[in-house]
Structures are given as structure tokens and as C-alpha cells.
PDB file of C-alpha atoms in Angstrom:
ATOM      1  CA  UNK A 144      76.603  89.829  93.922  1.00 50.00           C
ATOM      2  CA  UNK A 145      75.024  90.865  97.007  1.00 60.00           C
ATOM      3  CA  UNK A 146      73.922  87.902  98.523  1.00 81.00           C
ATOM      4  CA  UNK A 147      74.299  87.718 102.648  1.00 91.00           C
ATOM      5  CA  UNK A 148      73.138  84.290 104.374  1.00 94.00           C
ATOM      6  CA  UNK A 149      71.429  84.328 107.197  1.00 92.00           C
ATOM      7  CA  UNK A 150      73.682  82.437 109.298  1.00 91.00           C
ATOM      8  CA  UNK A 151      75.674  85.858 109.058  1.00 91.00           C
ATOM      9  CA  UNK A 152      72.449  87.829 110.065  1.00 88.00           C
ATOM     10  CA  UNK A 153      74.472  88.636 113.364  1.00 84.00           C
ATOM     11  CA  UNK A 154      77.001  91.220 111.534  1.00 84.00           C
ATOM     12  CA  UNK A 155      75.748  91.575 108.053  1.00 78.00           C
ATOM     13  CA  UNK A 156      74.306  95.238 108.830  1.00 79.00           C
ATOM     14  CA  UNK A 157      77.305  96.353 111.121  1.00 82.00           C
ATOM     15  CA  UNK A 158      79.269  94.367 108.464  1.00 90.00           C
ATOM     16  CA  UNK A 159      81.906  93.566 111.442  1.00 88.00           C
ATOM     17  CA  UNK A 160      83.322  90.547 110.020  1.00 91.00           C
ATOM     18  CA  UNK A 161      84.154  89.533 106.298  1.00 94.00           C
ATOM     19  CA  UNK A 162      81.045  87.949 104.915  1.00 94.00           C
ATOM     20  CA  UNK A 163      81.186  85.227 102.451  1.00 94.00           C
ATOM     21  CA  UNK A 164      80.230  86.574  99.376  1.00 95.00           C
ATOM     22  CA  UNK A 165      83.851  88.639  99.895  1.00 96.00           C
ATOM     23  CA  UNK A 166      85.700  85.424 101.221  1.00 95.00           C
ATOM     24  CA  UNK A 167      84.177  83.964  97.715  1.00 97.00           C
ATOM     25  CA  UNK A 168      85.895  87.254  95.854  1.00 97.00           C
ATOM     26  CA  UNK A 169      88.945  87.004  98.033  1.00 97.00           C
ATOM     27  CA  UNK A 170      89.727  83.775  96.777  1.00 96.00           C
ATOM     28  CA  UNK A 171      88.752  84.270  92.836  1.00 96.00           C
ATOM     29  CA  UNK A 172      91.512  87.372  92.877  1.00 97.00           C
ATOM     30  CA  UNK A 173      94.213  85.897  94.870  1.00 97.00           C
ATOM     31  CA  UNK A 174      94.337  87.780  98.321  1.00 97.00           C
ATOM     32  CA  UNK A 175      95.190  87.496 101.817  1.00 95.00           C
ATOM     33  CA  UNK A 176      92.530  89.814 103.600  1.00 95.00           C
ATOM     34  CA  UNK A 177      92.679  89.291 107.395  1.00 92.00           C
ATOM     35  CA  UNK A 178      89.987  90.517 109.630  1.00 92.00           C
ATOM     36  CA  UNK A 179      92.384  93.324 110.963  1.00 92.00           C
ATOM     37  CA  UNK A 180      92.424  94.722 107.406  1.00 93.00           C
ATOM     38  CA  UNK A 181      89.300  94.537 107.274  1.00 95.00           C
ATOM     39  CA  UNK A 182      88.448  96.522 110.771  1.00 93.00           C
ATOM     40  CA  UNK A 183      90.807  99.115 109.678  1.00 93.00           C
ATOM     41  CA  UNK A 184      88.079  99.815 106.843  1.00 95.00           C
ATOM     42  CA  UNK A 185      85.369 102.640 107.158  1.00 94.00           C
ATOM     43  CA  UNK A 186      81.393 101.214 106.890  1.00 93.00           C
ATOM     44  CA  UNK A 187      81.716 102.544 103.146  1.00 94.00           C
ATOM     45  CA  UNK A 188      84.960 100.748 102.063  1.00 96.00           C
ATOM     46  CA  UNK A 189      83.127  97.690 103.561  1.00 95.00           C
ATOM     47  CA  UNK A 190      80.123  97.847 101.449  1.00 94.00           C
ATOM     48  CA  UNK A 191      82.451  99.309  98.298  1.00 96.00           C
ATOM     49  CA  UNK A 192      84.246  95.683  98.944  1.00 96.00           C
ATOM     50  CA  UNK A 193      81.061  93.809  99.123  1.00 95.00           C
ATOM     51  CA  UNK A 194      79.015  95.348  96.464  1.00 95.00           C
ATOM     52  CA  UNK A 195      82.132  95.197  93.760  1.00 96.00           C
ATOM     53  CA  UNK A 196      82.258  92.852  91.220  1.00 96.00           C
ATOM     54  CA  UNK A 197      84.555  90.264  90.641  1.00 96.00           C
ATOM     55  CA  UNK A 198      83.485  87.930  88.176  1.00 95.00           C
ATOM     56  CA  UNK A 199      85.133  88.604  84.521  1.00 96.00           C
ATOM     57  CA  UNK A 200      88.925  88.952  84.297  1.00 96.00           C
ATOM     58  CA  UNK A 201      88.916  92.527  83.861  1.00 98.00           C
ATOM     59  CA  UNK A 202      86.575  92.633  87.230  1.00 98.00           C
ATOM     60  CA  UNK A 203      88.811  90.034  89.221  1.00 97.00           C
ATOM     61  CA  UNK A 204      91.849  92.560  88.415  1.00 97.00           C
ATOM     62  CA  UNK A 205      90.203  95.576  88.997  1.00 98.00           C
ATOM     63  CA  UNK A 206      88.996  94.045  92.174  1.00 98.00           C
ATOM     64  CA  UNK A 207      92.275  92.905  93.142  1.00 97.00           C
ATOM     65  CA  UNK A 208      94.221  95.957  92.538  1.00 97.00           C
ATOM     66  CA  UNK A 209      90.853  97.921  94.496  1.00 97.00           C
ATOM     67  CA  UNK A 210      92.348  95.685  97.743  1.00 97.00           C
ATOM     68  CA  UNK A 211      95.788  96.178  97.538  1.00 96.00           C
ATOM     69  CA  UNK A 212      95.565 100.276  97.405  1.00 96.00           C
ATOM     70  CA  UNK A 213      92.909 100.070 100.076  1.00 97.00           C
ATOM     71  CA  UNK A 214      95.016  97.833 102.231  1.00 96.00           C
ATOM     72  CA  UNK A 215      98.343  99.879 101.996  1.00 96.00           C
ATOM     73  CA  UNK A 216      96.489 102.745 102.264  1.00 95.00           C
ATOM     74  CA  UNK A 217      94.601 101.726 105.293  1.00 93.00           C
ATOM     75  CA  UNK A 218      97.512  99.606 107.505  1.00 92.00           C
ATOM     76  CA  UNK A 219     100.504 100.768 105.613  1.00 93.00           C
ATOM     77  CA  UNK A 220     101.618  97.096 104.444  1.00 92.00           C
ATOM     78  CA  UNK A 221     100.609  95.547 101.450  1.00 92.00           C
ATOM     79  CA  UNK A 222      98.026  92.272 101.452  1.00 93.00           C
ATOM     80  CA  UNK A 223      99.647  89.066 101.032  1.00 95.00           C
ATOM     81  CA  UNK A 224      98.628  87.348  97.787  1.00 95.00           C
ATOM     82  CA  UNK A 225      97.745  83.443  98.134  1.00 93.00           C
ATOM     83  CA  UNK A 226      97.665  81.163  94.900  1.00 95.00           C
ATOM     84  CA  UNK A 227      94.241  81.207  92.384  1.00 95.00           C
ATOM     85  CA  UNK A 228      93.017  77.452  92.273  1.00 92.00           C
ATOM     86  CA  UNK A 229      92.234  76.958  88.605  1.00 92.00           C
ATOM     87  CA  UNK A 230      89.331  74.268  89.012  1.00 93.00           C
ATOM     88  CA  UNK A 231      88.485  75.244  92.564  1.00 95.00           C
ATOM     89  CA  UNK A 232      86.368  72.459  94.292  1.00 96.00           C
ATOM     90  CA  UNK A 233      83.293  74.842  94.759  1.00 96.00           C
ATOM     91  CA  UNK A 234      83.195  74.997  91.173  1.00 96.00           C
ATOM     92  CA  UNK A 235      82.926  71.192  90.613  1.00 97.00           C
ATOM     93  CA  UNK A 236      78.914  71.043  90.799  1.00 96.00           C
ATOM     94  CA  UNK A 237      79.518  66.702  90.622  1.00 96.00           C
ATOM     95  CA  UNK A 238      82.208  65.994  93.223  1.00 96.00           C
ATOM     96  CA  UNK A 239      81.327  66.633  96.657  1.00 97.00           C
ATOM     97  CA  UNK A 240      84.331  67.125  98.488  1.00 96.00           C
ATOM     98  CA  UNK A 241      85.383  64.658 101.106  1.00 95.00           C
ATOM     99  CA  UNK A 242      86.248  66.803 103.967  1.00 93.00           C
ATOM    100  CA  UNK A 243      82.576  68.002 103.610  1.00 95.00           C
ATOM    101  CA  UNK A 244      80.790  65.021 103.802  1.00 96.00           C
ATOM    102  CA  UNK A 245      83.139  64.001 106.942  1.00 94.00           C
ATOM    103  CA  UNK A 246      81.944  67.318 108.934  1.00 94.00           C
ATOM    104  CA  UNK A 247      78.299  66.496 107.215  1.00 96.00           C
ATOM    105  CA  UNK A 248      78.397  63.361 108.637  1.00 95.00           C
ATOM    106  CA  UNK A 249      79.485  64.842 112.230  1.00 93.00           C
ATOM    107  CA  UNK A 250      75.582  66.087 112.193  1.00 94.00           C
ATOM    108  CA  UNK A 251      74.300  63.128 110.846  1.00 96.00           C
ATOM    109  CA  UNK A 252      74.364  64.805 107.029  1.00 97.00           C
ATOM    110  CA  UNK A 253      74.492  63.194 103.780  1.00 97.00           C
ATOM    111  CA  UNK A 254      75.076  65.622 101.319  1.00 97.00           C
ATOM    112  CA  UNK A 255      73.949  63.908  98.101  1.00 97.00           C
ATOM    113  CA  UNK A 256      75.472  64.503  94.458  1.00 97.00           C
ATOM    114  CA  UNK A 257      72.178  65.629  93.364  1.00 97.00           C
ATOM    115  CA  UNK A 258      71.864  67.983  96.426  1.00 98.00           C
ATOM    116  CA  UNK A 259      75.355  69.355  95.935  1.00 98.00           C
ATOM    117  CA  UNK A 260      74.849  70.222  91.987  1.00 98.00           C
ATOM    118  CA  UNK A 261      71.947  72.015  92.773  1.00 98.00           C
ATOM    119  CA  UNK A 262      73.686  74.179  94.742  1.00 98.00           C
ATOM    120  CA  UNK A 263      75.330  77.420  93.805  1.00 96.00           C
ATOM    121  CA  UNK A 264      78.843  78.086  93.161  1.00 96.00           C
ATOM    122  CA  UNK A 265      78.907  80.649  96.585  1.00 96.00           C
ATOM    123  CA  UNK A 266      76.739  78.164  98.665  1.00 97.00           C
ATOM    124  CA  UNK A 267      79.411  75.175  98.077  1.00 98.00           C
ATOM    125  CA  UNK A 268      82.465  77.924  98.623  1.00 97.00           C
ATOM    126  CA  UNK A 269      80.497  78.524 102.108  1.00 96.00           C
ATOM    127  CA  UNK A 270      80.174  74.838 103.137  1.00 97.00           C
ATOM    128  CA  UNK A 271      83.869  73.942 102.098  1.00 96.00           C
ATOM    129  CA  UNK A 272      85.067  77.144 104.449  1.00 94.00           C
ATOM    130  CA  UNK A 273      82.878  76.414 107.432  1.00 95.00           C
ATOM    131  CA  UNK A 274      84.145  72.656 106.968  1.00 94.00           C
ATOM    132  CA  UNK A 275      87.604  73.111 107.133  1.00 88.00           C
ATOM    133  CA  UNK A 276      89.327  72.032 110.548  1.00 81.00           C
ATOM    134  CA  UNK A 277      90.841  75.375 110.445  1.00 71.00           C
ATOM    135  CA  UNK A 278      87.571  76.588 110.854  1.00 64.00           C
ATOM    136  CA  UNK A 279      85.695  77.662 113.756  1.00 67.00           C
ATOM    137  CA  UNK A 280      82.968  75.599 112.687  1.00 71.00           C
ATOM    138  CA  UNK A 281      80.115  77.292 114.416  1.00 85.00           C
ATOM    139  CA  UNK A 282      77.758  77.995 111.056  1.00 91.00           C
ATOM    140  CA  UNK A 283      78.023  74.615 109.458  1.00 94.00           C
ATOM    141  CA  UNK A 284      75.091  73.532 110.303  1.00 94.00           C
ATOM    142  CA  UNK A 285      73.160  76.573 110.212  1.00 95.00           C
ATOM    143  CA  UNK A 286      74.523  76.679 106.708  1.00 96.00           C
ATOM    144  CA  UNK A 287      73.266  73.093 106.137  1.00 97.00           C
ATOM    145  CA  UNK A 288      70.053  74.261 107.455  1.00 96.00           C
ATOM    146  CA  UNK A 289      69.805  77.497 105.379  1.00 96.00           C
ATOM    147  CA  UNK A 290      70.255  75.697 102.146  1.00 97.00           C
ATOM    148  CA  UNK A 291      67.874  72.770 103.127  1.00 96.00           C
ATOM    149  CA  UNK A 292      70.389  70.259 103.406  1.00 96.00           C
ATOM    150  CA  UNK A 293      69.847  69.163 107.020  1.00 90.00           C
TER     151      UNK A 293
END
């Protein structure tokens, strides 16, 4: 998986700040990678993390295990682990999740069932993220835009 969106155009190349596609991977193995991990990592770790798969259980491990070694070896402390969902909701192509449709609706959005399904599994993890009121918010709707939704 190598798949950038171009509401990241503005550090994809530099690779700055932890695209999606490795937010996506981050929470399918189970850790805690903060952006000062992350800018402790040379250019080539970055694109080792990016370009790695993590799809099968052997790859999720392997991935997993790739992260915690890089991490301690990088900052000397080990990466925090957070908890695998087991149905996560960007994997439910029929349900689209509440606190989505309330930020959708903040931009006069209506994501529809049929519009959500047809999206892919990385493309709902990126909406759910950038709708979170944790979030900074600033790509939602350039990610609405991006995957013709707005």
C-alpha cells in the first residue's frame, strides 16, 4: 500500500508528518507512534515504514515488531501499544459512523450509505480520524472533496 492523498500533498515528499496510509497500519498492529518518534526517523526509515506491509497476520507482526526495534532504537523508550479493535468501524462498508455524519453535516455533507460502501477501507479510516474532536480537523473537507463526497 502506497497510497498518499492529496490533502497530504503538503508533506508527502518531505514525509514530515505520519501520513495516513501508516496511521491506517498503526492502528491494524496495535501501536502508539507519536510524531516525535516519528521525527527521530531518517527519510529511509520513513519510507521503510510507509512502503511495509501490514495486511496478513504474519505482516501485521512483522510490522509491529519492525516499530518497536526502530522506536527503542531511535528514542531509547519503547512505543506504547493501544488495543486492536476487532470489527473496526472503517471496516463496516454499511454503517456510517455517527460522529462522521455530525462533522459532515458541519459542511453541509450527507454522506450516504451507498457513498460510504463504495469507499475503501483506508478512505473511511481517513474520514473517521479527521472527524474526531480530537482532531485538528483541517483536511476534512478536503478529504470529502478528494473522494467526491462534497
Amino acid at each position: 500500500m502506497n497510497d498518499f492523498f492529496q490533502f497530504e500533498a503538503d508533506f508527502v515528499d518531505s514525509l514530515r508528518c505520519i501520513p495516513m496510509q501508516v496511521r491506517f497500519k498503526l492502528d491494524t498492529c496495535g501501536i502508539k507512534l507519536k510524531l516525535s518518534h516519528w521525527n527521530h526517523f531518517s527519510q529511509e526509515e520513513r519510507q521503510d515504514i510507509v512502503e511495509m506491509p501490514c495486511t496478513t497476520a504474519d505482516e501485521i507482526q512483522a510490522y509491529k515488531q519492525f516499530l518497536h526495534q526502530l522506536v527503542l532504537e531511535q528514542t531509547g523508550t519503547p512505543a506504547d501499544e493501544l488495543p486492536v479493535e476487532s470489527h473496526p468501524a472503517w471496516m463496516d462498508s454499511i454503517n456510517v459512523p455517527s460522529v462522521l455524519e455530525e462533522k459532515a453535516q458541519e459542511f453541509g455533507v450527507t454522506v450516504t450509505p451507498e457513498q460510504w460502501a463504495d469507499l475503501t477501507p483506508l478512505k473511511r479510516f481517513a474520514l473517521i480520524k479527521l472527524s474526531r474532536p480530537s482532531h485538528e480537523n483541517l483536511n476534512f473537507l478536503p478529504a470529502l472533496q478528494e473522494f467526491h463526497l462534497a
